[in-house]
Amino acid sequence: MNVYDGQRIAVMLEKHGLSQTENLEEADLIILNTCAVREKATNKVYSALGRIRRAKKTSALFGIVGCVARESGGDAFKRIPELNFVLGPQSYHKLPEIINNPDTKLLNIDLTGIEKFDELPQITKSPTLAYIPIQEGCNHCCTYCIVPYTRGREISRPFADVVKDTINAAKSGAIEICFLGQNVNGYKYTDENGKLYRLSDLIKEAAKLPEIQRIRFTSSYPTEMSDDLIEMFGTEPKLLPFLNMPIQSGSPRTLKRMNRPDDIEVYRNIVKKLKSVCPDIQISSDFIVGFPDESDEDFEETLNIAKEIKYINSYSFKYSPRPHTAAALMPNQISEQIKSVRLQRLDAQLNENQREFNMSCIGKEMVCLCEGDDKTKRHLVFRTPYMQQCIVEKPDGDIAPLQKIKITDANKASLRGEIIK
Ligand code: SAH
């Protein structure tokens, strides 16, 4: 989501005559696009702002946009008085106001609408992978999560607007699209005639576009995996056989206190249904270890489910208490030391899953999307349909971004392959 927001900000500012620089000292405008999901990310923002304050030109305007802006509000100006703007995730389209009035302080952390989508200029050149937001905010209120506070209540964008953005991305260079939302599979939009549209309708519409070869979406809430959506994995070849569907914990007791679906059988059944329509599907999850009052037994259940479902490409985090969340006030917070040990043990399991899956790919042929050069500039980096990284010797001359690749080698982090001529 932040990558997408960053791209839109860049296009908007180009329309105002600005161009991008990587060089802090020469910048006239410095924007930190921020994430508040864990405390570490928020702390990083303030240390970066301190560094920027010292290194920037005196005349340069600087500020923060996104979730830390929303969380800090006017307090950000108290912590760093030189800041020029603090704009929440639904109001970064107001950035040009600070360019037009550089002597003012701009604060807007309003979350009431999503008019930013109407006000932002359309992109004219899309990356091969285009992110298309279809929904903002979240109503699920998981007790650890700051997102409902920072991004607001759930709003689905009008179907016609999303289709327009998808066509625009396809016509301007996109080959893969990733529909985005905090609760993406909960997308629901009813038009003026009372017709209800869901994520499966968006996938069908996008699949009609010849330019679009790969479709995916993130991030999903398990019990929003409706049957129409599950079926798409069996019927729509452009929908990649890979799904991020976070479980967070394998312990019903912990899930209940997280305010998440706490019947593990429900998760198992969704996975079973997905595998029955698409036997090749792979599932990824996010995990939180050390949630308040998590016992050794609770944690063992998380390890067991990671092993059982064989999640690949997963993310794992130590629980981080966040302001405005219920879990931050719960008793029996877990020590950092225990969280670290649990994270290490979970990561060992997730790495083992990944290694096993990567090894099973050797000898297979997969259509992969090119992401560009690796650091050495001697290889190209591709993404497989399962989001694995695949490194390929760079051929002479230009090649099309989608290539059929034979996987020749693998380790736990990535694959190696050869382009099939
Ligand atoms: N709905 C979004 C939420 C973004 S947060 C999504 O599913 O992507 C991404 C992940 O961060 C969550 O799935 C969760 O595993 C983790 N996370 C959220 N709040 C957290 C917290 N307080 N401490 C640790 N990890 C957290």
Tab-separated table of C-alpha atoms and ligand atoms in Angstrom:
chain	number	residue	atom	x	y	z
A	1	MET	CA	0.000	0.000	0.000
A	2	ASN	CA	2.814	2.388	0.841
A	3	VAL	CA	4.601	1.616	-2.430
A	4	TYR	CA	1.381	2.521	-4.245
A	5	ASP	CA	0.875	5.712	-2.186
A	6	GLY	CA	4.493	6.675	-2.923
A	7	GLN	CA	3.993	6.215	-6.677
A	8	ARG	CA	0.866	8.387	-6.640
A	9	ILE	CA	2.639	11.111	-4.673
A	10	ALA	CA	5.503	11.089	-7.199
A	11	VAL	CA	3.122	11.441	-10.187
A	12	MET	CA	1.182	14.233	-8.458
A	13	LEU	CA	4.328	16.214	-7.708
A	14	GLU	CA	5.673	15.752	-11.231
A	15	LYS	CA	2.504	17.480	-12.437
A	16	HIS	CA	3.499	20.369	-10.173
A	17	GLY	CA	6.829	20.647	-11.968
A	18	LEU	CA	8.944	18.768	-9.431
A	19	SER	CA	11.299	15.923	-10.298
A	20	GLN	CA	12.676	13.180	-8.104
A	21	THR	CA	16.124	13.175	-6.553
A	22	GLU	CA	17.819	10.566	-4.381
A	23	ASN	CA	20.124	13.246	-3.019
A	24	LEU	CA	18.844	14.652	0.267
A	25	GLU	CA	21.050	17.759	0.190
A	26	GLU	CA	19.656	19.000	-3.125
A	27	ALA	CA	15.966	18.261	-2.407
A	28	ASP	CA	13.492	21.162	-2.115
A	29	LEU	CA	10.769	18.924	-0.701
A	30	ILE	CA	11.317	15.857	1.490
A	31	ILE	CA	8.475	13.456	2.258
A	32	LEU	CA	8.619	10.491	4.587
A	33	ASN	CA	5.834	8.022	3.795
A	34	THR	CA	5.340	6.126	7.026
A	35	CYS	CA	4.030	2.902	8.595
A	36	ALA	CA	2.788	2.658	12.195
A	37	VAL	CA	2.003	-1.073	12.393
A	38	ARG	CA	4.901	-1.791	14.758
A	39	GLU	CA	6.653	0.500	17.209
A	40	LYS	CA	10.032	0.013	15.552
A	41	ALA	CA	8.747	1.535	12.303
A	42	THR	CA	7.408	4.585	14.150
A	43	ASN	CA	10.701	5.065	16.017
A	44	LYS	CA	12.611	4.884	12.746
A	45	VAL	CA	10.517	7.769	11.384
A	46	TYR	CA	11.530	10.098	14.194
A	47	SER	CA	15.224	9.207	14.011
A	48	ALA	CA	15.116	9.712	10.224
A	49	LEU	CA	13.403	13.098	10.692
A	50	GLY	CA	16.236	14.139	13.048
A	51	ARG	CA	18.812	13.165	10.396
A	52	ILE	CA	16.902	14.941	7.629
A	53	ARG	CA	16.573	18.124	9.718
A	54	ARG	CA	20.375	18.333	9.989
A	55	ALA	CA	21.222	17.366	6.386
A	56	LYS	CA	18.604	19.231	4.339
A	57	LYS	CA	18.892	22.666	2.688
A	58	THR	CA	17.544	25.354	5.041
A	59	SER	CA	14.873	26.309	2.533
A	60	ALA	CA	13.706	22.711	1.917
A	61	LEU	CA	10.210	21.787	3.068
A	62	PHE	CA	9.870	18.484	4.915
A	63	GLY	CA	7.180	16.431	6.562
A	64	ILE	CA	5.485	13.092	7.031
A	65	VAL	CA	2.580	11.402	5.321
A	66	GLY	CA	0.824	8.111	6.087
A	67	CYS	CA	0.034	6.273	9.287
A	68	VAL	CA	2.612	7.818	11.650
A	69	ALA	CA	1.311	11.239	10.583
A	70	ARG	CA	-2.190	10.135	11.475
A	71	GLU	CA	-1.056	8.600	14.778
A	72	SER	CA	1.085	11.593	15.864
A	73	GLY	CA	-1.176	14.376	14.540
A	74	GLY	CA	-0.213	17.827	15.822
A	75	ASP	CA	2.213	16.282	18.354
A	76	ALA	CA	4.628	15.721	15.475
A	77	PHE	CA	5.078	19.527	15.251
A	78	LYS	CA	5.873	19.608	18.985
A	79	ARG	CA	8.530	16.908	18.611
A	80	ILE	CA	10.084	18.446	15.476
A	81	PRO	CA	9.047	22.140	15.343
A	82	GLU	CA	10.632	22.712	11.893
A	83	LEU	CA	8.276	20.188	10.239
A	84	ASN	CA	6.172	21.755	7.484
A	85	PHE	CA	3.438	19.145	6.994
A	86	VAL	CA	1.769	16.174	8.647
A	87	LEU	CA	-0.719	14.415	6.332
A	88	GLY	CA	-2.583	11.175	7.088
A	89	PRO	CA	-3.026	8.297	4.608
A	90	GLN	CA	-6.296	9.692	3.203
A	91	SER	CA	-5.073	13.271	2.733
A	92	TYR	CA	-1.708	13.167	0.998
A	93	HIS	CA	-3.356	14.583	-2.147
A	94	LYS	CA	-3.267	17.893	-0.240
A	95	LEU	CA	0.551	18.052	-0.504
A	96	PRO	CA	0.513	20.737	-3.260
A	97	GLU	CA	-1.025	23.156	-0.702
A	98	ILE	CA	2.297	23.284	1.122
A	99	ILE	CA	4.163	23.990	-2.109
A	100	ASN	CA	1.818	26.891	-2.810
A	101	ASN	CA	1.987	28.179	0.787
A	102	PRO	CA	5.449	27.266	2.079
A	103	ASP	CA	5.222	29.592	5.084
A	104	THR	CA	2.286	27.764	6.658
A	105	LYS	CA	2.094	24.492	8.611
A	106	LEU	CA	-0.170	21.908	7.018
A	107	LEU	CA	-1.948	19.364	9.215
A	108	ASN	CA	-4.641	17.023	7.881
A	109	ILE	CA	-5.315	13.601	9.373
A	110	ASP	CA	-8.949	13.387	8.329
A	111	LEU	CA	-10.179	9.867	7.522
A	112	THR	CA	-13.760	10.545	6.513
A	113	GLY	CA	-13.520	10.015	2.739
A	114	ILE	CA	-11.457	8.538	-0.055
A	115	GLU	CA	-11.673	11.539	-2.375
A	116	LYS	CA	-7.900	11.308	-2.823
A	117	PHE	CA	-8.587	8.777	-5.588
A	118	ASP	CA	-10.621	11.370	-7.517
A	119	GLU	CA	-8.191	14.210	-6.948
A	120	LEU	CA	-4.928	12.449	-7.768
A	121	PRO	CA	-3.808	12.708	-11.403
A	122	GLN	CA	-4.003	9.481	-13.450
A	123	ILE	CA	-0.729	7.672	-14.024
A	124	THR	CA	0.503	7.877	-17.600
A	125	LYS	CA	3.206	5.203	-17.412
A	126	SER	CA	2.593	2.131	-15.312
A	127	PRO	CA	5.235	-0.202	-13.910
A	128	THR	CA	4.878	-3.806	-15.194
A	129	LEU	CA	3.446	-4.637	-11.773
A	130	ALA	CA	0.636	-2.191	-11.013
A	131	TYR	CA	-0.920	-1.932	-7.562
A	132	ILE	CA	-4.605	-1.049	-7.674
A	133	PRO	CA	-6.236	-0.144	-4.365
A	134	ILE	CA	-9.828	-1.310	-4.210
A	135	GLN	CA	-10.570	-0.727	-0.586
A	136	GLU	CA	-9.258	1.328	2.312
A	137	GLY	CA	-9.415	0.893	6.066
A	138	CYS	CA	-10.611	-2.113	8.032
A	139	ASN	CA	-13.587	-2.992	10.239
A	140	HIS	CA	-12.172	-6.163	11.741
A	141	CYS	CA	-10.648	-4.633	14.860
A	142	CYS	CA	-8.033	-7.275	15.652
A	143	THR	CA	-6.973	-6.272	19.165
A	144	TYR	CA	-3.268	-5.807	18.266
A	145	CYS	CA	-3.808	-3.747	15.126
A	146	ILE	CA	-3.526	0.022	14.718
A	147	VAL	CA	-4.790	-0.005	11.091
A	148	PRO	CA	-8.484	0.734	11.875
A	149	TYR	CA	-7.250	3.795	13.794
A	150	THR	CA	-4.738	5.021	11.208
A	151	ARG	CA	-6.579	4.166	7.970
A	152	GLY	CA	-10.119	4.368	9.278
A	153	ARG	CA	-13.299	2.387	8.707
A	154	GLU	CA	-13.547	0.137	5.696
A	155	ILE	CA	-14.596	1.765	2.407
A	156	SER	CA	-14.778	-0.087	-0.932
A	157	ARG	CA	-14.088	2.005	-4.038
A	158	PRO	CA	-16.754	2.112	-6.778
A	159	PHE	CA	-16.457	-0.861	-9.160
A	160	ALA	CA	-16.355	1.390	-12.240
A	161	ASP	CA	-13.474	3.450	-10.786
A	162	VAL	CA	-11.384	0.358	-10.077
A	163	VAL	CA	-12.077	-0.992	-13.582
A	164	LYS	CA	-11.050	2.373	-15.036
A	165	ASP	CA	-7.758	2.310	-13.078
A	166	THR	CA	-7.125	-1.279	-14.192
A	167	ILE	CA	-7.688	-0.447	-17.876
A	168	ASN	CA	-5.493	2.614	-17.509
A	169	ALA	CA	-2.698	0.525	-15.953
A	170	ALA	CA	-3.013	-2.118	-18.693
A	171	LYS	CA	-2.909	0.476	-21.494
A	172	SER	CA	0.137	2.144	-19.971
A	173	GLY	CA	2.406	-0.860	-19.418
A	174	ALA	CA	1.086	-3.142	-16.648
A	175	ILE	CA	1.342	-6.912	-17.143
A	176	GLU	CA	0.571	-7.936	-13.590
A	177	ILE	CA	-1.932	-6.296	-11.307
A	178	CYS	CA	-2.226	-6.639	-7.586
A	179	PHE	CA	-5.516	-5.525	-6.060
A	180	LEU	CA	-4.855	-3.919	-2.695
A	181	GLY	CA	-6.833	-3.520	0.468
A	182	GLN	CA	-6.355	-3.937	4.191
A	183	ASN	CA	-9.219	-6.435	3.989
A	184	VAL	CA	-9.102	-6.939	0.236
A	185	ASN	CA	-11.330	-10.013	-0.031
A	186	GLY	CA	-14.028	-8.185	1.932
A	187	TYR	CA	-14.477	-5.840	-1.090
A	188	LYS	CA	-18.169	-5.088	-1.590
A	189	TYR	CA	-19.638	-2.319	-3.705
A	190	THR	CA	-23.290	-1.776	-4.544
A	191	ASP	CA	-23.944	0.504	-7.522
A	192	GLU	CA	-26.903	2.889	-8.137
A	193	ASN	CA	-29.004	0.024	-9.528
A	194	GLY	CA	-28.482	-2.097	-6.436
A	195	LYS	CA	-26.049	-4.492	-8.146
A	196	LEU	CA	-23.466	-5.895	-5.751
A	197	TYR	CA	-19.861	-6.312	-6.929
A	198	ARG	CA	-17.254	-8.423	-5.147
A	199	LEU	CA	-13.565	-9.119	-5.604
A	200	SER	CA	-14.355	-12.064	-7.898
A	201	ASP	CA	-16.121	-9.626	-10.274
A	202	LEU	CA	-13.053	-7.392	-10.352
A	203	ILE	CA	-10.810	-10.360	-11.127
A	204	LYS	CA	-13.079	-11.430	-14.002
A	205	GLU	CA	-13.095	-7.912	-15.415
A	206	ALA	CA	-9.295	-7.543	-15.193
A	207	ALA	CA	-8.777	-10.972	-16.784
A	208	LYS	CA	-10.610	-9.766	-19.924
A	209	LEU	CA	-7.773	-7.332	-20.669
A	210	PRO	CA	-5.257	-8.946	-23.033
A	211	GLU	CA	-2.336	-6.932	-21.604
A	212	ILE	CA	-2.909	-8.296	-18.102
A	213	GLN	CA	-1.308	-11.715	-17.721
A	214	ARG	CA	-1.108	-12.103	-13.949
A	215	ILE	CA	-3.579	-11.116	-11.248
A	216	ARG	CA	-3.234	-11.310	-7.480
A	217	PHE	CA	-4.551	-9.554	-4.395
A	218	THR	CA	-3.442	-8.783	-0.849
A	219	SER	CA	-4.179	-8.897	2.034
A	220	SER	CA	-6.937	-11.360	2.864
A	221	TYR	CA	-8.955	-12.001	5.989
A	222	PRO	CA	-9.508	-15.773	6.290
A	223	THR	CA	-13.269	-15.857	6.827
A	224	GLU	CA	-13.873	-13.418	3.947
A	225	MET	CA	-12.714	-16.126	1.500
A	226	SER	CA	-16.170	-16.557	-0.025
A	227	ASP	CA	-16.912	-19.505	-2.336
A	228	ASP	CA	-17.143	-17.302	-5.468
A	229	LEU	CA	-13.598	-16.087	-4.768
A	230	ILE	CA	-12.226	-19.551	-3.961
A	231	GLU	CA	-13.671	-20.815	-7.257
A	232	MET	CA	-11.711	-18.191	-9.189
A	233	PHE	CA	-8.504	-20.078	-8.338
A	234	GLY	CA	-9.897	-23.011	-10.311
A	235	THR	CA	-11.440	-21.140	-13.220
A	236	GLU	CA	-9.276	-18.098	-13.918
A	237	PRO	CA	-5.825	-19.044	-15.260
A	238	LYS	CA	-4.550	-15.463	-14.908
A	239	LEU	CA	-5.128	-15.531	-11.152
A	240	LEU	CA	-1.812	-16.667	-9.639
A	241	PRO	CA	-1.903	-19.883	-7.569
A	242	PHE	CA	-0.635	-18.084	-4.492
A	243	LEU	CA	-2.542	-16.502	-1.624
A	244	ASN	CA	-1.476	-14.477	1.416
A	245	MET	CA	-4.046	-15.327	4.073
A	246	PRO	CA	-2.690	-14.509	7.534
A	247	ILE	CA	-3.583	-16.811	10.425
A	248	GLN	CA	-1.407	-14.920	12.993
A	249	SER	CA	-1.457	-17.749	15.583
A	250	GLY	CA	-2.269	-21.456	15.759
A	251	SER	CA	-3.763	-21.211	19.233
A	252	PRO	CA	-7.554	-20.814	19.522
A	253	ARG	CA	-7.045	-19.222	22.957
A	254	THR	CA	-4.718	-16.556	21.522
A	255	LEU	CA	-6.856	-16.043	18.402
A	256	LYS	CA	-9.877	-15.360	20.590
A	257	ARG	CA	-8.021	-12.627	22.461
A	258	MET	CA	-6.757	-11.274	19.141
A	259	ASN	CA	-10.442	-11.003	18.142
A	260	ARG	CA	-9.714	-13.234	15.141
A	261	PRO	CA	-11.670	-16.305	13.960
A	262	ASP	CA	-10.627	-18.874	16.594
A	263	ASP	CA	-11.794	-22.161	15.111
A	264	ILE	CA	-8.732	-23.722	13.445
A	265	GLU	CA	-11.029	-26.130	11.586
A	266	VAL	CA	-12.406	-23.111	9.704
A	267	TYR	CA	-8.884	-22.256	8.443
A	268	ARG	CA	-8.263	-25.895	7.542
A	269	ASN	CA	-11.505	-26.017	5.569
A	270	ILE	CA	-10.708	-22.891	3.572
A	271	VAL	CA	-7.290	-24.331	2.693
A	272	LYS	CA	-8.931	-27.647	1.770
A	273	LYS	CA	-11.425	-25.918	-0.534
A	274	LEU	CA	-8.654	-23.871	-2.172
A	275	LYS	CA	-6.565	-27.018	-2.780
A	276	SER	CA	-9.534	-28.866	-4.200
A	277	VAL	CA	-10.158	-26.209	-6.891
A	278	CYS	CA	-6.437	-25.488	-7.428
A	279	PRO	CA	-4.170	-28.377	-6.343
A	280	ASP	CA	-1.003	-26.308	-7.028
A	281	ILE	CA	-1.965	-23.417	-4.778
A	282	GLN	CA	0.483	-22.274	-2.099
A	283	ILE	CA	-0.512	-20.244	0.932
A	284	SER	CA	1.414	-17.632	2.839
A	285	SER	CA	0.676	-16.233	6.290
A	286	ASP	CA	1.627	-13.489	8.704
A	287	PHE	CA	2.377	-14.551	12.279
A	288	ILE	CA	2.626	-12.668	15.556
A	289	VAL	CA	4.584	-14.279	18.403
A	290	GLY	CA	4.476	-13.182	22.036
A	291	PHE	CA	0.930	-11.803	22.024
A	292	PRO	CA	-0.068	-10.972	25.660
A	293	ASP	CA	-0.451	-14.103	27.809
A	294	GLU	CA	0.755	-16.441	25.024
A	295	SER	CA	1.922	-19.610	26.813
A	296	ASP	CA	4.529	-22.120	25.627
A	297	GLU	CA	1.649	-24.406	24.639
A	298	ASP	CA	-0.045	-21.646	22.633
A	299	PHE	CA	3.218	-21.011	20.809
A	300	GLU	CA	3.706	-24.740	20.085
A	301	GLU	CA	0.301	-24.659	18.371
A	302	THR	CA	1.563	-21.847	16.124
A	303	LEU	CA	4.634	-23.917	15.217
A	304	ASN	CA	2.407	-26.901	14.510
A	305	ILE	CA	0.045	-25.044	12.193
A	306	ALA	CA	2.996	-23.487	10.294
A	307	LYS	CA	4.296	-27.012	9.732
A	308	GLU	CA	0.909	-28.545	8.936
A	309	ILE	CA	-0.253	-25.985	6.359
A	310	LYS	CA	3.324	-25.664	5.002
A	311	TYR	CA	2.973	-21.918	4.633
A	312	ILE	CA	5.550	-20.392	2.276
A	313	ASN	CA	6.713	-16.752	1.775
A	314	SER	CA	5.454	-15.839	5.230
A	315	TYR	CA	6.069	-12.898	7.524
A	316	SER	CA	6.637	-13.263	11.255
A	317	PHE	CA	6.723	-10.523	13.868
A	318	LYS	CA	7.234	-10.066	17.585
A	319	TYR	CA	4.076	-8.609	19.082
A	320	SER	CA	4.450	-4.835	19.427
A	321	PRO	CA	2.018	-2.969	21.721
A	322	ARG	CA	0.414	-0.106	19.768
A	323	PRO	CA	-1.462	2.961	20.986
A	324	HIS	CA	-5.275	2.931	20.513
A	325	THR	CA	-5.375	-0.916	20.574
A	326	ALA	CA	-6.997	-3.187	23.163
A	327	ALA	CA	-4.107	-5.661	23.364
A	328	ALA	CA	-1.679	-2.972	24.555
A	329	LEU	CA	-3.700	-2.793	27.785
A	330	MET	CA	-3.952	-6.559	28.329
A	331	PRO	CA	-2.213	-8.117	31.341
A	332	ASN	CA	0.673	-10.609	31.083
A	333	GLN	CA	2.665	-8.883	28.345
A	334	ILE	CA	5.478	-11.191	27.197
A	335	SER	CA	9.150	-10.297	27.716
A	336	GLU	CA	11.347	-9.337	24.753
A	337	GLN	CA	13.581	-12.282	25.513
A	338	ILE	CA	10.796	-14.839	25.208
A	339	LYS	CA	9.473	-13.120	22.069
A	340	SER	CA	12.941	-13.357	20.472
A	341	VAL	CA	13.330	-17.059	21.230
A	342	ARG	CA	9.848	-17.816	19.847
A	343	LEU	CA	10.462	-15.762	16.727
A	344	GLN	CA	13.701	-17.630	16.068
A	345	ARG	CA	11.987	-20.995	16.430
A	346	LEU	CA	9.082	-19.989	14.173
A	347	ASP	CA	11.452	-18.564	11.556
A	348	ALA	CA	13.397	-21.838	11.537
A	349	GLN	CA	10.150	-23.663	10.696
A	350	LEU	CA	9.125	-21.124	8.041
A	351	ASN	CA	12.589	-21.292	6.464
A	352	GLU	CA	12.377	-25.062	6.370
A	353	ASN	CA	8.968	-24.857	4.619
A	354	GLN	CA	10.406	-22.408	2.109
A	355	ARG	CA	13.509	-24.487	1.443
A	356	GLU	CA	11.416	-27.597	0.910
A	357	PHE	CA	9.066	-25.818	-1.517
A	358	ASN	CA	11.927	-24.139	-3.384
A	359	MET	CA	13.735	-27.480	-3.801
A	360	SER	CA	10.519	-29.059	-5.113
A	361	CYS	CA	10.525	-26.489	-7.929
A	362	ILE	CA	13.834	-27.679	-9.439
A	363	GLY	CA	13.214	-29.017	-12.939
A	364	LYS	CA	9.862	-27.244	-13.311
A	365	GLU	CA	9.044	-24.616	-15.911
A	366	MET	CA	7.339	-21.427	-14.746
A	367	VAL	CA	6.259	-18.206	-16.431
A	368	CYS	CA	7.983	-15.436	-14.461
A	369	LEU	CA	7.856	-11.645	-14.438
A	370	CYS	CA	11.094	-9.675	-14.706
A	371	GLU	CA	11.781	-7.141	-11.949
A	372	GLY	CA	15.075	-5.836	-13.350
A	373	ASP	CA	18.811	-6.282	-12.710
A	374	ASP	CA	20.266	-7.750	-9.541
A	375	LYS	CA	22.921	-5.791	-7.614
A	376	THR	CA	25.794	-7.115	-9.735
A	377	LYS	CA	23.941	-6.085	-12.963
A	378	ARG	CA	25.015	-9.434	-14.400
A	379	HIS	CA	21.740	-11.201	-13.649
A	380	LEU	CA	18.041	-10.528	-14.006
A	381	VAL	CA	15.661	-10.992	-11.094
A	382	PHE	CA	12.303	-12.596	-11.882
A	383	ARG	CA	9.239	-13.361	-9.724
A	384	THR	CA	7.678	-16.779	-10.062
A	385	PRO	CA	3.890	-17.211	-9.810
A	386	TYR	CA	4.541	-18.038	-6.127
A	387	MET	CA	6.450	-14.782	-5.543
A	388	GLN	CA	9.782	-16.576	-5.209
A	389	GLN	CA	12.802	-14.721	-6.477
A	390	CYS	CA	14.432	-16.411	-9.457
A	391	ILE	CA	17.889	-15.312	-10.639
A	392	VAL	CA	18.721	-15.716	-14.307
A	393	GLU	CA	21.883	-15.034	-16.334
A	394	LYS	CA	21.349	-11.777	-18.238
A	395	PRO	CA	20.860	-12.441	-21.949
A	396	ASP	CA	22.237	-10.121	-24.654
A	397	GLY	CA	19.767	-7.497	-25.818
A	398	ASP	CA	16.301	-6.663	-24.556
A	399	ILE	CA	13.810	-9.323	-23.582
A	400	ALA	CA	10.071	-9.278	-22.908
A	401	PRO	CA	9.184	-8.942	-19.215
A	402	LEU	CA	7.313	-12.274	-19.094
A	403	GLN	CA	9.500	-15.305	-19.737
A	404	LYS	CA	9.164	-19.050	-19.440
A	405	ILE	CA	11.957	-20.164	-17.132
A	406	LYS	CA	13.293	-23.610	-16.270
A	407	ILE	CA	14.257	-23.814	-12.601
A	408	THR	CA	17.761	-25.274	-12.302
A	409	ASP	CA	18.703	-24.772	-8.658
A	410	ALA	CA	17.267	-23.566	-5.351
A	411	ASN	CA	18.059	-22.699	-1.760
A	412	LYS	CA	15.878	-21.344	1.038
A	413	ALA	CA	16.048	-17.754	-0.206
A	414	SER	CA	15.743	-18.001	-3.980
A	415	LEU	CA	15.754	-20.019	-7.192
A	416	ARG	CA	18.071	-20.074	-10.178
A	417	GLY	CA	16.805	-20.622	-13.669
A	418	GLU	CA	17.345	-20.461	-17.402
A	419	ILE	CA	15.166	-18.696	-19.934
A	420	ILE	CA	13.563	-21.209	-22.283
A	421	LYS	CA	14.043	-19.960	-25.830
B	1	SAH	N1	-4.659	-5.869	7.091
B	1	SAH	C1	-3.268	-5.626	6.855
B	1	SAH	C2	-2.617	-5.254	8.107
B	1	SAH	C3	-1.268	-4.773	7.885
B	1	SAH	S1	-0.277	-5.241	9.142
B	1	SAH	C4	-2.653	-6.853	6.317
B	1	SAH	O1	-3.177	-7.923	6.568
B	1	SAH	O2	-1.606	-6.775	5.668
B	1	SAH	C5	0.605	-6.611	8.468
B	1	SAH	C6	0.936	-7.632	9.518
B	1	SAH	O3	1.606	-6.998	10.591
B	1	SAH	C7	-0.272	-8.278	10.173
B	1	SAH	O4	-0.802	-9.333	9.429
B	1	SAH	C8	0.315	-8.773	11.476
B	1	SAH	O5	0.923	-10.035	11.354
B	1	SAH	C9	1.399	-7.751	11.759
B	1	SAH	N2	1.020	-6.853	12.850
B	1	SAH	C10	-0.036	-6.010	12.925
B	1	SAH	N3	-0.069	-5.384	14.111
B	1	SAH	C11	0.990	-5.835	14.815
B	1	SAH	C12	1.480	-5.584	16.131
B	1	SAH	N4	0.873	-4.749	16.954
B	1	SAH	N5	2.614	-6.238	16.517
B	1	SAH	C13	3.234	-7.106	15.685
B	1	SAH	N6	2.811	-7.383	14.451
B	1	SAH	C14	1.695	-6.770	14.013
